[in-house]
Amino acid sequence: MGFISLGCPKNLVDSEVMMGLLDRAGARLTSHPEEADILVVNTCSFIDTAKQESVDTILEMARHKTSGSARKLIVAGCLVERYRDEIQKSIPEVDAVVGTGELESILEAAGLTMPTAPASSSPFTILSPTQVADVRSGLESRAATHKSDIAYRPEGDLREQQGRFRRDDWQGANHLLPTYLYDESTPRFLTTPRSSAYIKIAEGCDHPCTFCVIPNLRGKFRSRRFESVVAEAQSLVARGVQEITLIGQDTTCYGEDLGLKDGLATLLDALAKIEGLRWLRFLYAYPNRITGKLLETIAKHDNICKYLDVPLQHASPSVLKTMKRGAGADIFLKTIQKVRAAVPGIALRTSFIVGFPGETAEDVTVLEDFIKEAKFDWLGVFSYSHEEGSAAYALEGQVPKRTIEARKRHLMKLQQKISKQVKQQWIGRELVVLAEGESEETPLLWEARTQFHAPEIDGKVYINDTGELDKLEPGRFYKAQITEAHDYDLVARITSAAL
Ligand code: SF4
């Protein structure tokens, strides 16, 4: 069975859940699509380029069906939530679709419950009818638990009344919003390096950001039970995971639907006490949800990475107002000051969207000045994508594509200079690094990360000198001294194995 996961880490966790279910049911996974009997593409549909990549991948995988090497093609994920009927109509090679709210039906889609193929040609261990019934009833009872467990935040209910999650004009889409949440007993097949794993602590989003269709695709905000997240983290650490990254569309809302006050801070506090967990971090903070308690908790625990990812999207108050996010450069600068004062040395990541409808040259200057002043460690600039189904789709004042690209290039160039200056200050520091493996560019270098680098997003630390050690081991922690700083990457030499 071949599985391709596209998009963000949140989608990757969905893929790992589906792969876990299939693996538990006896499927053998292969990374060579030409060897797979069944192919699954877990798609992303966040912006146009992601949709295009999803469609291209489906078409590429469809060729394995036409050539006869694959028997089944299944499409899962966000694209299914948006174009459920259309996918199968326009790509007849697709045998089944699985939305983000029905991950468990991957088994049925893969034919697990109707094992008609001869045992020798099946990618699955063929279960007896009784075993199949057991698997199904287990899944159904868990699905029932999920449904009865879900209580939404008042914001979610209000936004629903205001039409935030409406899919009525999405032809061919299922009008029911996804409600699924996995839990600690759901099998997961980890695809990340052995030492690191993501945990999705919540799903969906209630924010009204006008450029974003994620709430329409993923449904209302809902948190996983506190005990479920803790139990999953404990079992991951028991399996050798040393770095956990908490994710969700907005992690800082965690627990509000469960009646928890300072839910994320309380959760971090509990997780940080797990013995053997070396690094714990969370991504995707919403700017006005960064509380004193949250910062205090980050500062208090040595194993909570001094790292904060807070997508701000823009800094001009007028653009932020049309984006329905509010605030502006002044407020954000105060927040950043508060964060840096509470957690000295913290690394800050953010991302911005340029070219939002109505964005003027003055708005870009406000953003530019803000970037100069805030001096982020890591920063991404994305081009606005005009998404049908988003509230911004109806806005006038489209910015020409060429202007958007020019603004993006300009800001990235500015950040490159800032990043270089910021990184220069790292030279000479001795830091703990997690070795990830030999560099893809040359076996003479190793790639590593510090606590200030989240997996797969930020720059890299290249190790060019292993010190007294003959070789490094991937997934192990070492102490290293930073010897060079480039625009985004650092170079270091190992000084000792970390404690
Ligand atoms: S916070 Fe805004 S941008 Fe992020 S997922 Fe929610 S609606 Fe989209």
Coordinates of C-alpha atoms and ligand atoms in Angstrom, one line a residue:
M1 CA 0.0 0.0 0.0
G2 CA 1.4 3.4 -0.9
F3 CA 0.5 6.6 1.0
I4 CA 1.2 10.2 0.0
S5 CA 0.6 12.9 2.5
L6 CA 0.5 16.5 1.2
G7 CA 0.2 19.8 3.1
C8 CA 0.9 20.8 6.7
P9 CA 1.8 18.8 9.8
K10 CA -1.9 18.7 10.8
N11 CA -2.7 16.8 7.6
L12 CA 0.4 14.6 8.3
V13 CA -1.1 13.5 11.6
D14 CA -4.4 12.6 9.8
S15 CA -2.2 10.5 7.4
E16 CA -0.5 8.9 10.3
V17 CA -3.9 8.0 11.8
M18 CA -5.1 6.5 8.5
M19 CA -1.8 4.6 8.1
G20 CA -2.0 3.4 11.7
L21 CA -5.5 2.0 11.1
L22 CA -4.4 0.3 7.9
D23 CA -1.2 -1.0 9.5
R24 CA -3.2 -2.4 12.5
A25 CA -5.5 -4.1 9.9
G26 CA -2.4 -5.8 8.4
A27 CA -1.6 -3.5 5.4
R28 CA 2.1 -3.4 4.4
L29 CA 3.2 0.1 3.6
T30 CA 5.6 0.8 0.8
S31 CA 7.3 4.0 -0.3
H32 CA 7.4 2.8 -3.9
P33 CA 4.0 3.6 -5.5
E34 CA 4.8 1.2 -8.4
E35 CA 4.8 -1.6 -5.9
A36 CA 1.5 -0.7 -4.2
D37 CA -1.7 -2.5 -4.7
I38 CA -3.6 0.4 -3.2
L39 CA -2.6 4.1 -3.3
V40 CA -3.9 6.8 -1.0
V41 CA -3.3 10.5 -1.6
N42 CA -4.1 12.7 1.5
T43 CA -4.7 16.1 -0.1
C44 CA -4.4 19.7 0.9
S45 CA -6.8 22.4 -0.3
F46 CA -5.8 25.5 1.7
I47 CA -4.8 27.6 -1.3
D48 CA -4.7 27.3 -5.1
T49 CA -1.2 26.0 -5.3
A50 CA -1.9 23.3 -2.7
K51 CA -5.0 22.3 -4.7
Q52 CA -3.0 22.1 -7.9
E53 CA -0.4 20.0 -6.2
S54 CA -3.1 17.7 -4.9
V55 CA -4.7 17.3 -8.3
D56 CA -1.3 16.7 -10.0
T57 CA -0.4 14.0 -7.4
I58 CA -3.8 12.3 -7.9
L59 CA -3.3 12.3 -11.7
E60 CA 0.2 10.9 -11.3
M61 CA -1.0 8.1 -9.0
A62 CA -3.9 7.4 -11.4
R63 CA -1.3 6.4 -14.0
H64 CA -0.3 3.4 -11.7
K65 CA -3.9 2.3 -12.0
T66 CA -4.1 2.7 -15.7
S67 CA -0.9 0.8 -16.1
G68 CA -2.4 -2.0 -14.0
S69 CA 0.2 -1.9 -11.2
A70 CA -2.3 -0.5 -8.6
R71 CA -5.8 -1.9 -8.0
K72 CA -7.3 1.0 -6.1
L73 CA -6.8 4.8 -5.8
I74 CA -8.2 6.5 -2.7
V75 CA -8.3 10.3 -2.3
A76 CA -8.5 11.7 1.3
G77 CA -8.3 15.0 3.1
C78 CA -9.3 18.6 2.5
L79 CA -9.8 18.4 -1.2
V80 CA -12.5 15.8 -0.5
E81 CA -14.3 18.2 1.9
R82 CA -14.5 20.8 -0.9
Y83 CA -14.9 18.7 -4.1
R84 CA -16.2 15.4 -2.9
D85 CA -18.4 14.5 -6.0
E86 CA -16.3 16.3 -8.5
I87 CA -13.2 14.3 -7.8
Q88 CA -14.7 11.0 -8.7
K89 CA -16.6 12.5 -11.7
S90 CA -13.6 14.1 -13.2
I91 CA -11.0 11.5 -12.3
P92 CA -12.7 8.1 -12.8
E93 CA -9.6 6.2 -11.7
V94 CA -10.5 7.4 -8.1
D95 CA -12.3 4.5 -6.4
A96 CA -13.1 6.1 -3.1
V97 CA -12.9 9.4 -1.2
V98 CA -12.4 9.9 2.6
G99 CA -13.1 13.3 4.1
T100 CA -11.2 14.9 7.1
G101 CA -14.1 13.9 9.4
E102 CA -14.2 10.2 8.4
L103 CA -10.6 9.0 8.7
E104 CA -11.7 5.6 10.0
S105 CA -13.6 4.9 6.8
I106 CA -10.2 4.5 5.1
L107 CA -10.5 0.8 6.1
E108 CA -13.7 0.4 4.2
A109 CA -12.4 2.5 1.3
A110 CA -9.4 0.1 1.1
G111 CA -11.8 -2.9 1.0
L112 CA -10.8 -4.2 4.3
T113 CA -14.3 -5.1 5.3
M114 CA -15.0 -6.9 2.0
P115 CA -11.8 -8.9 1.4
T116 CA -12.8 -10.5 -1.9
A117 CA -9.4 -10.6 -3.5
P118 CA -7.4 -13.8 -3.1
A119 CA -5.2 -13.7 0.0
S120 CA -2.0 -13.9 -2.0
S121 CA -2.6 -10.7 -4.0
S122 CA -4.1 -8.7 -1.1
P123 CA -1.9 -6.1 0.6
F124 CA -3.9 -6.9 3.8
T125 CA -3.9 -9.7 6.2
I126 CA -7.4 -11.1 5.5
L127 CA -9.5 -11.0 8.6
S128 CA -12.2 -13.5 9.4
P129 CA -15.7 -12.1 9.3
T130 CA -15.7 -12.1 13.2
Q131 CA -12.4 -10.1 13.3
V132 CA -13.8 -7.6 10.8
A133 CA -16.9 -7.2 12.9
D134 CA -14.7 -6.6 16.0
V135 CA -12.6 -3.9 14.2
R136 CA -15.8 -2.2 13.0
S137 CA -17.6 -2.3 16.3
G138 CA -14.5 -0.9 18.0
L139 CA -14.4 1.9 15.5
E140 CA -18.1 2.6 15.7
S141 CA -18.1 2.8 19.5
R142 CA -15.1 5.2 19.4
A143 CA -16.9 7.3 16.7
A144 CA -20.0 7.4 19.0
T145 CA -17.8 8.5 21.9
H146 CA -16.3 11.3 19.8
K147 CA -19.7 12.6 18.9
S148 CA -21.1 12.6 22.4
D149 CA -17.9 14.1 23.7
I150 CA -18.0 17.2 21.6
A151 CA -19.0 20.5 23.1
Y152 CA -18.3 23.6 21.1
R153 CA -17.2 27.1 22.3
P154 CA -19.8 29.8 22.3
E155 CA -17.7 31.6 19.7
G156 CA -18.1 28.5 17.4
D157 CA -21.8 28.4 17.8
L158 CA -22.1 32.2 17.2
R159 CA -19.9 32.0 14.1
E160 CA -22.0 29.1 12.8
Q161 CA -25.1 31.3 13.1
Q162 CA -23.3 34.0 11.2
G163 CA -22.6 31.5 8.4
R164 CA -18.8 31.1 9.0
F165 CA -18.8 27.4 8.2
R166 CA -21.4 27.4 5.4
R167 CA -20.9 25.0 2.5
D168 CA -24.3 25.5 0.8
D169 CA -22.8 27.0 -2.2
W170 CA -20.1 24.3 -2.5
Q171 CA -21.6 22.1 -5.1
G172 CA -21.0 18.5 -4.6
A173 CA -19.6 18.9 -1.0
N174 CA -21.1 17.2 2.0
H175 CA -23.0 19.9 3.9
L176 CA -22.3 18.3 7.3
L177 CA -19.2 19.6 9.0
P178 CA -16.5 17.2 10.1
T179 CA -16.6 16.4 13.9
Y180 CA -13.9 13.7 14.1
L181 CA -11.1 13.8 16.7
Y182 CA -8.6 11.0 17.1
D183 CA -7.7 9.9 20.6
E184 CA -4.9 8.1 22.5
S185 CA -6.3 4.7 21.5
T186 CA -6.4 5.4 17.8
P187 CA -3.5 3.6 16.1
R188 CA -0.9 5.9 14.5
F189 CA 1.9 5.1 12.2
L190 CA 4.7 7.6 12.8
T191 CA 6.4 8.9 9.7
T192 CA 8.6 11.5 11.4
P193 CA 12.2 10.6 12.6
R194 CA 12.1 8.3 15.6
S195 CA 13.0 11.0 18.1
S196 CA 10.2 13.5 17.1
A197 CA 6.4 13.4 16.8
Y198 CA 3.5 15.8 16.4
I199 CA 0.4 15.6 18.5
K200 CA -2.7 17.2 17.3
I201 CA -4.4 18.7 20.4
A202 CA -7.4 20.3 18.6
E203 CA -9.1 20.4 15.3
G204 CA -11.1 23.0 13.4
C205 CA -11.2 26.8 13.9
D206 CA -13.7 29.4 14.9
H207 CA -11.9 32.5 13.9
P208 CA -13.4 34.7 11.2
C209 CA -10.2 35.4 9.1
T210 CA -11.7 36.4 5.8
F211 CA -8.9 34.9 3.6
C212 CA -9.2 31.5 5.1
V213 CA -11.4 28.5 4.2
I214 CA -9.9 26.1 6.8
P215 CA -13.0 26.4 9.1
N216 CA -15.3 25.5 6.2
L217 CA -13.0 22.5 5.5
R218 CA -12.2 21.3 9.0
G219 CA -15.3 22.4 11.0
K220 CA -15.8 24.1 14.4
F221 CA -13.0 24.2 16.9
R222 CA -12.9 21.2 19.2
S223 CA -10.2 20.1 21.7
R224 CA -9.1 16.6 22.4
R225 CA -9.6 15.5 26.1
F226 CA -6.7 16.6 28.3
E227 CA -6.1 13.1 29.6
S228 CA -6.1 11.8 26.0
V229 CA -3.3 14.1 25.0
V230 CA -1.3 13.3 28.1
A231 CA -1.7 9.6 27.5
E232 CA -0.6 9.9 23.9
A233 CA 2.4 11.9 24.9
Q234 CA 3.4 9.4 27.6
S235 CA 3.1 6.5 25.1
L236 CA 5.1 8.3 22.5
V237 CA 7.9 9.0 25.0
A238 CA 7.8 5.4 26.1
R239 CA 8.4 4.5 22.4
G240 CA 11.5 6.6 22.2
V241 CA 10.1 10.0 21.1
Q242 CA 12.1 12.9 22.8
E243 CA 10.6 15.9 21.0
I244 CA 6.9 16.6 20.9
T245 CA 5.3 19.4 18.8
L246 CA 1.7 20.3 19.6
I247 CA -0.4 21.4 16.7
G248 CA -3.9 22.5 15.9
Q249 CA -5.3 25.3 13.7
D250 CA -5.1 27.5 16.9
T251 CA -3.3 25.8 19.8
T252 CA -3.8 28.8 22.1
C253 CA -7.6 28.1 22.2
Y254 CA -6.9 24.6 23.6
G255 CA -9.4 23.6 26.2
E256 CA -11.9 26.5 26.0
D257 CA -14.6 24.1 24.7
L258 CA -13.8 21.8 27.6
G259 CA -14.3 24.6 30.2
L260 CA -10.5 24.7 30.9
K261 CA -9.0 28.1 31.9
D262 CA -5.5 28.5 30.5
G263 CA -5.9 25.2 28.8
L264 CA -2.7 25.2 26.8
A265 CA -0.6 26.4 29.7
T266 CA -2.0 23.7 31.9
L267 CA -1.5 21.1 29.3
L268 CA 2.2 22.2 28.7
D269 CA 2.7 22.1 32.5
A270 CA 1.5 18.5 32.6
L271 CA 3.4 17.3 29.5
A272 CA 6.6 19.0 30.6
K273 CA 6.7 16.6 33.6
I274 CA 6.9 13.5 31.5
E275 CA 10.3 12.0 32.2
G276 CA 12.3 11.5 29.1
L277 CA 10.7 14.3 27.1
R278 CA 13.6 16.6 26.1
W279 CA 11.8 19.2 23.9
L280 CA 8.2 20.2 24.0
R281 CA 6.8 23.0 21.8
F282 CA 3.5 24.2 20.2
L283 CA 2.9 25.9 16.9
Y284 CA 0.3 28.3 15.6
A285 CA -0.4 30.7 18.5
Y286 CA -3.1 33.3 17.9
P287 CA -1.7 36.8 18.9
N288 CA -4.3 37.9 21.4
R289 CA -4.2 34.5 23.2
I290 CA -0.7 34.7 24.4
T291 CA -1.4 35.0 28.1
G292 CA 1.0 35.8 31.0
K293 CA 0.3 32.3 32.3
L294 CA 1.3 30.7 29.0
L295 CA 4.6 32.7 28.9
E296 CA 5.3 31.9 32.6
T297 CA 4.8 28.2 31.8
I298 CA 7.3 28.4 28.8
A299 CA 9.8 30.1 31.0
K300 CA 9.3 27.7 34.0
H301 CA 10.2 24.4 32.3
D302 CA 13.7 23.7 30.9
N303 CA 12.2 21.2 28.4
I304 CA 9.7 23.6 26.9
C305 CA 11.5 25.1 23.9
K306 CA 11.9 28.8 24.1
Y307 CA 10.2 29.2 20.7
L308 CA 7.0 30.9 19.7
D309 CA 5.3 30.6 16.4
V310 CA 2.6 33.3 16.0
P311 CA 1.3 33.9 12.5
L312 CA 0.4 37.7 12.4
Q313 CA -0.6 37.8 8.8
H314 CA -0.1 41.6 8.5
A315 CA 0.8 44.7 10.5
S316 CA -1.3 47.4 8.9
P317 CA -4.4 48.0 11.0
S318 CA -6.6 48.6 8.0
V319 CA -5.6 45.3 6.3
L320 CA -5.9 43.4 9.5
K321 CA -9.4 44.9 10.0
T322 CA -10.5 43.7 6.6
M323 CA -8.9 40.4 7.3
K324 CA -11.1 40.3 10.5
R325 CA -8.1 39.8 12.7
G326 CA -7.8 43.2 14.2
A327 CA -4.8 44.8 16.1
G328 CA -1.8 46.3 14.2
A329 CA 1.9 47.0 14.4
D330 CA 1.7 48.9 17.7
I331 CA -0.2 46.2 19.6
F332 CA 2.0 43.5 18.1
L333 CA 5.2 45.3 19.2
K334 CA 3.8 45.4 22.7
T335 CA 3.0 41.7 22.6
I336 CA 6.5 40.9 21.3
Q337 CA 8.1 43.0 24.1
K338 CA 6.0 41.2 26.7
V339 CA 7.0 37.8 25.2
R340 CA 10.7 38.7 25.2
A341 CA 10.6 40.1 28.7
A342 CA 8.9 37.0 30.1
V343 CA 11.1 34.5 28.2
P344 CA 14.5 36.0 27.5
G345 CA 16.2 34.6 24.4
I346 CA 13.0 33.2 23.0
A347 CA 13.0 32.6 19.2
L348 CA 10.0 34.1 17.4
R349 CA 8.5 32.9 14.1
T350 CA 5.7 34.6 12.2
S351 CA 4.2 34.7 8.7
F352 CA 2.5 37.4 6.7
I353 CA 0.2 37.5 3.7
V354 CA 0.9 40.1 1.1
G355 CA -1.5 41.3 -1.7
F356 CA -4.7 41.0 0.3
P357 CA -7.5 42.9 -1.5
G358 CA -7.2 46.6 -0.9
E359 CA -3.6 46.4 0.3
T360 CA -1.8 49.7 -0.7
A361 CA 1.8 50.6 -0.9
E362 CA 1.4 52.4 2.4
D363 CA 0.2 49.2 4.1
V364 CA 3.3 47.5 2.8
T365 CA 5.4 50.3 4.3
V366 CA 3.7 49.8 7.7
L367 CA 4.5 46.1 7.4
E368 CA 8.1 46.8 6.3
D369 CA 8.7 49.1 9.3
F370 CA 7.2 46.6 11.6
I371 CA 9.5 43.8 10.3
K372 CA 12.5 46.1 10.8
E373 CA 11.5 46.8 14.4
A374 CA 10.3 43.4 15.5
K375 CA 13.4 41.5 14.2
F376 CA 11.9 38.1 14.0
D377 CA 14.2 35.0 14.1
W378 CA 12.1 33.3 11.4
L379 CA 9.6 34.8 9.0
G380 CA 7.6 33.6 6.1
V381 CA 5.8 35.8 3.5
F382 CA 3.0 34.3 1.5
S383 CA 1.2 35.6 -1.6
Y384 CA -2.5 36.1 -1.1
S385 CA -4.5 33.4 -2.7
H386 CA -8.0 34.3 -3.9
E387 CA -10.1 31.4 -2.5
E388 CA -13.6 30.8 -3.6
G389 CA -15.7 30.2 -0.5
S390 CA -13.7 32.7 1.7
A391 CA -15.3 36.0 2.7
A392 CA -12.5 37.9 1.0
Y393 CA -13.5 36.4 -2.3
A394 CA -16.2 39.1 -2.6
L395 CA -13.9 42.0 -1.8
E396 CA -12.9 44.5 -4.4
G397 CA -9.4 45.9 -4.9
Q398 CA -7.6 42.9 -6.1
V399 CA -3.8 43.5 -6.2
P400 CA -2.2 42.4 -9.5
K401 CA -0.2 39.2 -9.3
R402 CA 3.1 40.9 -10.3
T403 CA 2.7 43.5 -7.6
I404 CA 2.1 40.8 -5.0
E405 CA 5.2 38.9 -6.1
A406 CA 7.3 42.1 -6.1
R407 CA 6.1 42.9 -2.5
K408 CA 6.8 39.4 -1.4
R409 CA 10.4 39.5 -2.8
H410 CA 11.0 42.9 -1.3
L411 CA 10.0 41.8 2.2
M412 CA 11.9 38.5 2.0
K413 CA 15.0 40.4 1.0
L414 CA 14.6 42.7 4.0
Q415 CA 14.1 39.7 6.3
Q416 CA 17.2 38.0 4.9
K417 CA 19.3 41.0 6.0
I418 CA 17.7 41.0 9.5
S419 CA 18.1 37.2 9.8
K420 CA 21.8 37.4 8.9
Q421 CA 22.3 40.1 11.6
V422 CA 20.3 38.2 14.2
K423 CA 22.1 34.9 13.4
Q424 CA 25.6 36.6 13.7
Q425 CA 24.8 37.1 17.4
W426 CA 24.6 33.3 17.8
I427 CA 28.3 32.8 16.9
G428 CA 30.2 31.4 19.9
R429 CA 27.2 30.2 21.8
E430 CA 27.2 26.6 23.0
L431 CA 23.8 25.0 22.5
V432 CA 22.1 21.6 22.7
V433 CA 21.4 20.3 19.2
L434 CA 19.4 17.3 18.0
A435 CA 21.2 15.5 15.2
E436 CA 18.9 14.7 12.3
G437 CA 21.2 12.9 9.9
E438 CA 23.7 13.4 7.2
S439 CA 23.1 16.4 5.0
E440 CA 21.3 15.7 1.7
E441 CA 23.9 18.0 0.0
T442 CA 27.0 16.2 1.2
P443 CA 28.0 13.4 3.6
L444 CA 30.7 15.7 5.0
L445 CA 28.0 17.7 6.9
W446 CA 25.4 16.7 9.4
E447 CA 22.1 18.4 9.8
A448 CA 20.8 19.3 13.3
R449 CA 18.4 21.6 15.1
T450 CA 18.4 23.6 18.3
Q451 CA 15.4 24.2 20.5
F452 CA 15.0 27.5 18.5
H453 CA 14.3 25.5 15.3
A454 CA 11.0 23.8 14.8
P455 CA 11.0 20.6 12.7
E456 CA 11.0 21.1 9.0
I457 CA 10.2 24.9 9.0
D458 CA 13.2 26.9 10.2
G459 CA 16.8 27.1 9.0
K460 CA 19.3 24.4 9.7
V461 CA 22.4 23.9 11.8
Y462 CA 25.1 22.2 9.8
I463 CA 27.7 20.3 11.8
N464 CA 31.1 20.3 10.0
D465 CA 33.2 19.1 12.9
T466 CA 32.2 16.2 15.2
G467 CA 34.9 17.1 17.7
E468 CA 36.2 14.1 19.7
L469 CA 33.4 11.9 18.4
D470 CA 33.9 9.6 15.5
K471 CA 30.4 9.9 14.3
L472 CA 27.0 11.2 15.2
E473 CA 23.8 9.2 15.6
P474 CA 20.5 10.6 14.3
G475 CA 18.0 11.3 17.0
R476 CA 20.6 12.0 19.7
F477 CA 21.3 15.2 21.5
Y478 CA 24.8 16.8 21.5
K479 CA 26.3 20.1 22.7
A480 CA 27.6 22.2 19.9
Q481 CA 29.3 25.5 19.5
I482 CA 28.1 27.8 16.7
T483 CA 31.0 28.8 14.6
E484 CA 29.5 30.5 11.5
A485 CA 26.2 32.2 10.7
H486 CA 24.8 32.5 7.2
D487 CA 21.5 34.2 6.0
Y488 CA 19.3 31.5 7.6
D489 CA 21.6 28.6 8.5
L490 CA 24.2 28.1 11.1
V491 CA 27.4 26.0 11.2
A492 CA 28.5 24.4 14.4
R493 CA 31.1 21.9 15.9
I494 CA 30.2 19.3 18.4
T495 CA 31.7 19.9 21.8
S496 CA 30.2 16.9 23.7
A497 CA 27.3 14.5 23.9
A498 CA 24.4 16.2 25.7
L499 CA 23.5 15.1 29.2
Ligands
SF4_1 S1 -6.9 31.4 12.8 FE1 -7.6 32.3 10.9 S2 -6.0 31.7 9.4 FE2 -5.8 30.3 11.1 S3 -7.1 28.5 10.5 FE3 -8.3 29.9 11.8 S4 -9.4 31.1 10.3 FE4 -7.7 30.2 9.2

